[in-house]
């Protein structure tokens, strides 16, 4: 009977130790659990925000490139109808059209995407300057043509 009592005391001491351990470690467990849940929520929100921002920026770049393509195609058609255009203007229009056709619209991971876009913008400014047209594309500038 004495062995049984010692066994019960040891068992009770282990249960008490486990209880104190659980109480003492509850803060750490809560912190780890909170960190894990917070990280998962942050990743979820980051993906949602990233998708939204990527869609917005992609649409803006696509719209700008489309504007430039339409502009170039229209000027090329008009210059063919009117006969001879200045060779310098034709050369600049062809260079801009070539840059636009090589622009990596479908390759969003392309490291030169923004550099290429800046070159297209510069060439567009050159073409409009050669034509004597004041035209711009962008949120801070008004869209349109003025003579």
Coordinates of N, CA and C in Angstrom, one line a residue:
X1 N 0.8 -1.2 0.0 CA 0.0 0.0 0.0 C 0.9 1.2 0.0
X2 N 2.0 1.2 0.6 CA 2.9 2.3 0.7 C 3.5 2.6 -0.7
X3 N 3.7 1.6 -1.5 CA 4.2 1.8 -2.9 C 3.1 2.5 -3.7
X4 N 1.9 2.2 -3.5 CA 0.8 2.8 -4.2 C 0.6 4.3 -3.8
X5 N 0.8 4.6 -2.6 CA 0.7 6.0 -2.1 C 1.9 6.8 -2.6
X6 N 3.1 6.3 -2.7 CA 4.2 7.0 -3.2 C 4.0 7.2 -4.7
X7 N 3.4 6.3 -5.4 CA 3.1 6.4 -6.8 C 2.1 7.5 -7.0
X8 N 1.1 7.6 -6.2 CA 0.0 8.6 -6.3 C 0.6 10.0 -6.0
X9 N 1.5 10.1 -5.0 CA 2.1 11.4 -4.7 C 3.0 11.8 -5.9
X10 N 3.7 10.9 -6.5 CA 4.6 11.3 -7.6 C 3.7 11.7 -8.8
X11 N 2.6 10.9 -9.0 CA 1.7 11.2 -10.1 C 1.0 12.6 -9.9
X12 N 0.7 12.9 -8.7 CA 0.0 14.2 -8.3 C 1.1 15.3 -8.5
X13 N 2.3 15.1 -8.1 CA 3.4 16.1 -8.3 C 3.6 16.4 -9.7
X14 N 3.6 15.3 -10.5 CA 3.8 15.5 -12.0 C 2.7 16.3 -12.6
X15 N 1.4 16.0 -12.2 CA 0.3 16.7 -12.7 C 0.4 18.2 -12.3
X16 N 0.8 18.5 -11.0 CA 0.9 19.9 -10.5 C 2.0 20.5 -11.3
X17 N 3.2 19.8 -11.5 CA 4.3 20.4 -12.3 C 3.8 20.7 -13.7
X18 N 3.0 19.8 -14.3 CA 2.5 20.1 -15.7 C 1.6 21.3 -15.7
X19 N 0.8 21.4 -14.7 CA -0.2 22.5 -14.6 C 0.6 23.8 -14.5
X20 N 1.6 23.9 -13.6 CA 2.4 25.1 -13.4 C 3.2 25.4 -14.7
X21 N 3.7 24.3 -15.4 CA 4.4 24.5 -16.6 C 3.5 25.1 -17.7
X22 N 2.3 24.6 -17.7 CA 1.3 25.1 -18.7 C 1.0 26.6 -18.4
X23 N 0.8 27.0 -17.1 CA 0.5 28.3 -16.8 C 1.7 29.2 -17.1
X24 N 2.9 28.8 -16.7 CA 4.1 29.6 -17.0 C 4.3 29.8 -18.5
X25 N 4.1 28.7 -19.3 CA 4.4 28.7 -20.7 C 3.3 29.3 -21.5
X26 N 2.1 29.6 -20.9 CA 1.0 30.0 -21.7 C 1.3 31.4 -22.4
X27 N 2.0 32.2 -21.8 CA 2.4 33.5 -22.5 C 3.2 33.2 -23.7
X28 N 4.2 32.4 -23.6 CA 5.0 32.1 -24.7 C 4.2 31.4 -25.8
X29 N 3.3 30.5 -25.4 CA 2.5 29.8 -26.4 C 1.6 30.8 -27.1
X30 N 1.0 31.7 -26.4 CA 0.2 32.8 -27.0 C 1.0 33.7 -27.9
X31 N 2.2 34.0 -27.5 CA 3.0 34.8 -28.4 C 3.3 34.1 -29.7
X32 N 3.7 32.9 -29.6 CA 4.0 32.1 -30.8 C 2.8 31.9 -31.7
X33 N 1.7 31.6 -31.1 CA 0.4 31.5 -31.8 C 0.0 32.8 -32.5
X34 N 0.1 33.9 -31.7 CA -0.2 35.2 -32.3 C 0.7 35.6 -33.4
X35 N 2.0 35.3 -33.3 CA 3.0 35.6 -34.4 C 2.6 34.8 -35.6
X36 N 2.3 33.5 -35.5 CA 2.0 32.7 -36.6 C 0.7 33.2 -37.3
X37 N -0.3 33.5 -36.5 CA -1.5 34.0 -37.1 C -1.3 35.3 -37.8
X38 N -0.6 36.2 -37.1 CA -0.3 37.5 -37.7 C 0.5 37.4 -39.0
X39 N 1.4 36.6 -39.0 CA 2.2 36.4 -40.2 C 1.4 35.9 -41.4
X40 N 0.5 34.9 -41.1 CA -0.4 34.4 -42.1 C -1.3 35.5 -42.7
X41 N -1.9 36.3 -41.7 CA -2.8 37.3 -42.2 C -2.0 38.4 -43.0
X42 N -0.8 38.7 -42.5 CA 0.0 39.7 -43.3 C 0.3 39.2 -44.7
X43 N 0.6 37.9 -44.8 CA 0.9 37.4 -46.1 C -0.3 37.4 -47.0
X44 N -1.5 37.1 -46.4 CA -2.7 37.1 -47.2 C -3.0 38.6 -47.7
X45 N -2.9 39.5 -46.8 CA -3.2 40.9 -47.1 C -2.2 41.4 -48.1
X46 N -0.9 41.0 -48.0 CA 0.1 41.4 -48.9 C -0.2 40.9 -50.3
X47 N -0.6 39.7 -50.4 CA -1.0 39.2 -51.7 C -2.1 39.9 -52.4
X48 N -3.1 40.2 -51.6 CA -4.3 41.0 -52.1 C -3.9 42.4 -52.5
X49 N -3.1 43.1 -51.7 CA -2.7 44.4 -52.0 C -1.7 44.4 -53.2
X50 N -0.8 43.4 -53.2 CA 0.1 43.3 -54.4 C -0.6 43.0 -55.7
X51 N -1.6 42.2 -55.6 CA -2.4 41.9 -56.8 C -3.1 43.2 -57.3
X52 N -3.7 43.9 -56.4 CA -4.4 45.1 -56.8 C -3.5 46.2 -57.3
X53 N -2.3 46.4 -56.7 CA -1.4 47.3 -57.1 C -0.8 46.9 -58.5
X54 N -0.4 45.7 -58.6 CA 0.1 45.2 -59.9 C -0.9 45.3 -61.0
X55 N -2.1 45.1 -60.8 CA -3.2 45.2 -61.8 C -3.3 46.7 -62.2
X56 N -3.3 47.6 -61.2 CA -3.4 49.0 -61.5 C -2.2 49.5 -62.3
X57 N -1.0 49.2 -61.9 CA 0.2 49.7 -62.6 C 0.3 49.1 -64.0
X58 N 0.0 47.8 -64.1 CA 0.0 47.1 -65.4 C -1.0 47.8 -66.4
X59 N -2.2 48.1 -65.9 CA -3.2 48.8 -66.7 C -2.7 50.1 -67.1
X60 N -2.1 50.9 -66.2 CA -1.6 52.2 -66.6 C -0.5 52.1 -67.6
X61 N 0.4 51.2 -67.5 CA 1.5 51.0 -68.5 C 0.9 50.6 -69.8
X62 N 0.0 49.6 -69.8 CA -0.6 49.2 -71.0 C -1.4 50.3 -71.7
X63 N -2.0 51.1 -71.0 CA -2.8 52.2 -71.5 C -1.8 53.2 -72.2
X64 N -0.7 53.5 -71.5 CA 0.3 54.4 -72.1 C 0.9 53.9 -73.4
X65 N 1.3 52.7 -73.3 CA 1.9 52.0 -74.5 C 0.9 52.0 -75.7
X66 N -0.3 51.7 -75.4 CA -1.4 51.7 -76.4 C -1.6 53.0 -77.0
X67 N -1.6 54.1 -76.1 CA -1.7 55.4 -76.6 C -0.6 55.8 -77.6
X68 N 0.7 55.4 -77.3 CA 1.8 55.7 -78.2 C 1.7 54.9 -79.5
X69 N 1.2 53.7 -79.4 CA 1.1 52.8 -80.6 C 0.0 53.4 -81.5
X70 N -1.1 53.8 -81.0 CA -2.2 54.4 -81.8 C -1.7 55.7 -82.4
X71 N -1.0 56.5 -81.7 CA -0.5 57.8 -82.2 C 0.5 57.5 -83.4
X72 N 1.4 56.6 -83.2 CA 2.4 56.3 -84.3 C 1.7 55.8 -85.5
X73 N 0.8 54.8 -85.3 CA 0.1 54.2 -86.4 C -0.7 55.3 -87.2
X74 N -1.4 56.2 -86.5 CA -2.2 57.2 -87.1 C -1.3 58.2 -87.9
X75 N -0.2 58.6 -87.3 CA 0.7 59.5 -88.0 C 1.4 58.8 -89.2
X76 N 1.7 57.5 -89.1 CA 2.2 56.8 -90.3 C 1.2 56.7 -91.4
X77 N -0.1 56.5 -91.1 CA -1.1 56.5 -92.1 C -1.3 57.8 -92.7
X78 N -1.3 58.9 -91.9 CA -1.5 60.2 -92.4 C -0.4 60.7 -93.3
X79 N 0.8 60.3 -92.9 CA 2.0 60.7 -93.7 C 2.0 60.0 -95.0
X80 N 1.5 58.8 -95.1 CA 1.4 58.1 -96.4 C 0.3 58.7 -97.3
X81 N -0.8 59.2 -96.8 CA -1.8 59.8 -97.5 C -1.4 61.2 -98.1
X82 N -0.7 61.9 -97.3 CA -0.3 63.2 -97.7 C 0.9 63.3 -98.6
X83 N 1.5 62.1 -98.9 CA 2.6 62.1 -99.8 C 3.9 62.0 -99.0
X84 N 4.8 62.9 -99.4 CA 6.2 62.8 -98.8 C 6.2 63.5 -97.4
X85 N 6.7 62.8 -96.5 CA 6.9 63.4 -95.2 C 8.4 63.6 -95.0
X86 N 8.8 64.5 -94.2 CA 10.2 64.7 -94.0 C 10.9 63.4 -93.6
X87 N 12.0 63.1 -94.2 CA 12.7 61.8 -93.9 C 13.1 61.6 -92.4
X88 N 13.4 62.7 -91.8 CA 13.8 62.7 -90.3 C 12.5 62.3 -89.5
X89 N 11.4 62.8 -89.8 CA 10.2 62.5 -89.1 C 9.8 61.0 -89.3
X90 N 9.9 60.6 -90.6 CA 9.6 59.2 -90.9 C 10.5 58.2 -90.2
X91 N 11.8 58.6 -90.1 CA 12.8 57.7 -89.4 C 12.5 57.7 -87.9
X92 N 12.1 58.8 -87.4 CA 11.8 58.8 -85.9 C 10.5 58.0 -85.6
X93 N 9.5 58.1 -86.5 CA 8.3 57.4 -86.4 C 8.5 55.9 -86.5
X94 N 9.4 55.5 -87.4 CA 9.7 54.1 -87.6 C 10.5 53.6 -86.4
X95 N 11.4 54.4 -85.8 CA 12.2 54.0 -84.7 C 11.2 53.8 -83.5
X96 N 10.3 54.7 -83.3 CA 9.3 54.6 -82.2 C 8.4 53.4 -82.4
X97 N 8.0 53.1 -83.6 CA 7.2 52.0 -83.9 C 7.9 50.7 -83.5
X98 N 9.2 50.6 -83.9 CA 10.1 49.5 -83.6 C 10.2 49.3 -82.1
X99 N 10.4 50.4 -81.4 CA 10.6 50.3 -79.9 C 9.3 49.8 -79.3
X100 N 8.2 50.2 -79.8 CA 6.9 49.8 -79.2 C 6.6 48.3 -79.5
X101 N 7.0 47.9 -80.7 CA 6.8 46.5 -81.1 C 7.7 45.5 -80.2
X102 N 8.8 46.0 -79.8 CA 9.7 45.2 -79.0 C 9.5 45.3 -77.5
X103 N 8.6 46.3 -77.1 CA 8.3 46.5 -75.7 C 7.7 45.2 -75.1
X104 N 8.3 44.8 -73.9 CA 7.9 43.5 -73.3 C 6.6 43.6 -72.5
X105 N 5.5 43.8 -73.2 CA 4.2 44.0 -72.5 C 3.8 42.7 -71.7
X106 N 4.1 41.5 -72.3 CA 3.6 40.3 -71.7 C 4.7 39.8 -70.7
X107 N 5.9 40.3 -70.7 CA 6.9 39.8 -69.8 C 7.1 40.8 -68.6
X108 N 6.3 40.7 -67.6 CA 6.3 41.6 -66.5 C 7.6 41.4 -65.6
X109 N 8.3 40.4 -65.8 CA 9.5 40.1 -65.0 C 10.8 40.7 -65.7
X110 N 10.6 41.3 -66.9 CA 11.7 41.8 -67.6 C 12.3 43.0 -66.9
X111 N 13.6 42.9 -66.7 CA 14.3 43.9 -65.9 C 14.4 45.2 -66.6
X112 N 14.3 45.2 -67.9 CA 14.5 46.5 -68.7 C 13.2 47.2 -69.0
X113 N 12.1 46.7 -68.5 CA 10.7 47.2 -68.8 C 10.7 48.7 -68.6
X114 N 11.1 49.1 -67.4 CA 10.9 50.6 -67.1 C 11.9 51.4 -67.9
X115 N 13.1 50.9 -68.1 CA 14.1 51.6 -68.9 C 13.6 51.7 -70.3
X116 N 13.0 50.7 -70.9 CA 12.5 50.7 -72.2 C 11.3 51.7 -72.3
X117 N 10.5 51.8 -71.3 CA 9.4 52.7 -71.3 C 9.9 54.1 -71.3
X118 N 10.9 54.4 -70.5 CA 11.5 55.7 -70.5 C 12.1 56.1 -71.9
X119 N 12.7 55.2 -72.6 CA 13.2 55.4 -73.9 C 12.1 55.7 -74.9
X120 N 11.0 55.0 -74.8 CA 9.8 55.2 -75.6 C 9.3 56.6 -75.4
X121 N 9.2 57.0 -74.1 CA 8.7 58.4 -73.8 C 9.6 59.4 -74.4
X122 N 10.9 59.2 -74.3 CA 11.8 60.2 -74.9 C 11.7 60.3 -76.4
X123 N 11.5 59.1 -77.0 CA 11.4 59.1 -78.5 C 10.0 59.8 -78.9
X124 N 9.0 59.5 -78.1 CA 7.7 60.2 -78.3 C 7.8 61.7 -78.3
X125 N 8.5 62.2 -77.3 CA 8.8 63.6 -77.2 C 9.5 64.2 -78.4
X126 N 10.5 63.4 -78.8 CA 11.3 63.8 -80.0 C 10.3 63.9 -81.2
X127 N 9.5 62.9 -81.4 CA 8.6 62.9 -82.6 C 7.6 64.1 -82.5
X128 N 7.0 64.3 -81.4 CA 6.1 65.4 -81.3 C 6.8 66.8 -81.5
X129 N 8.0 66.8 -81.0 CA 8.8 68.1 -81.2 C 9.1 68.3 -82.7
X130 N 9.5 67.2 -83.4 CA 9.8 67.3 -84.8 C 8.5 67.8 -85.6
X131 N 7.4 67.3 -85.1 CA 6.1 67.7 -85.8 C 5.6 69.0 -85.4
X132 N 6.2 69.6 -84.3 CA 5.7 70.9 -83.8 C 4.4 70.8 -83.1
X133 N 4.1 69.6 -82.5 CA 2.9 69.4 -81.8 C 3.2 69.3 -80.3
X134 N 2.4 69.9 -79.5 CA 2.5 69.8 -78.1 C 1.6 68.7 -77.6
X135 N 2.1 67.5 -77.3 CA 1.2 66.4 -76.9 C 1.9 65.7 -75.7
X136 N 1.1 65.3 -74.8 CA 1.7 64.5 -73.7 C 0.8 63.4 -73.2
X137 N 1.3 62.5 -72.5 CA 0.5 61.4 -71.8 C 0.9 61.4 -70.4
X138 N -0.1 61.4 -69.5 CA 0.2 61.2 -68.1 C -0.8 61.9 -67.2
X139 N -0.8 61.5 -65.9 CA -1.8 62.0 -65.0 C -1.6 63.5 -64.7
X140 N -0.3 63.9 -64.6 CA 0.0 65.3 -64.2 C -0.1 66.2 -65.4
X141 N -0.2 65.7 -66.6 CA -0.3 66.5 -67.8 C -1.7 66.2 -68.4
X142 N -2.2 67.2 -69.2 CA -3.4 67.0 -69.9 C -3.2 66.2 -71.2
X143 N -4.1 65.3 -71.4 CA -4.1 64.5 -72.7 C -4.6 65.4 -73.8
X144 N -4.1 65.2 -74.9 CA -4.7 65.9 -76.1 C -3.6 66.5 -76.9
X145 N -4.1 67.1 -77.9 CA -3.2 67.8 -78.9 C -3.4 69.3 -78.9
X146 N -2.4 70.0 -79.0 CA -2.6 71.5 -79.1 C -1.5 71.9 -80.1
X147 N -2.0 72.9 -80.9 CA -1.1 73.4 -82.0 C -0.7 74.8 -81.7

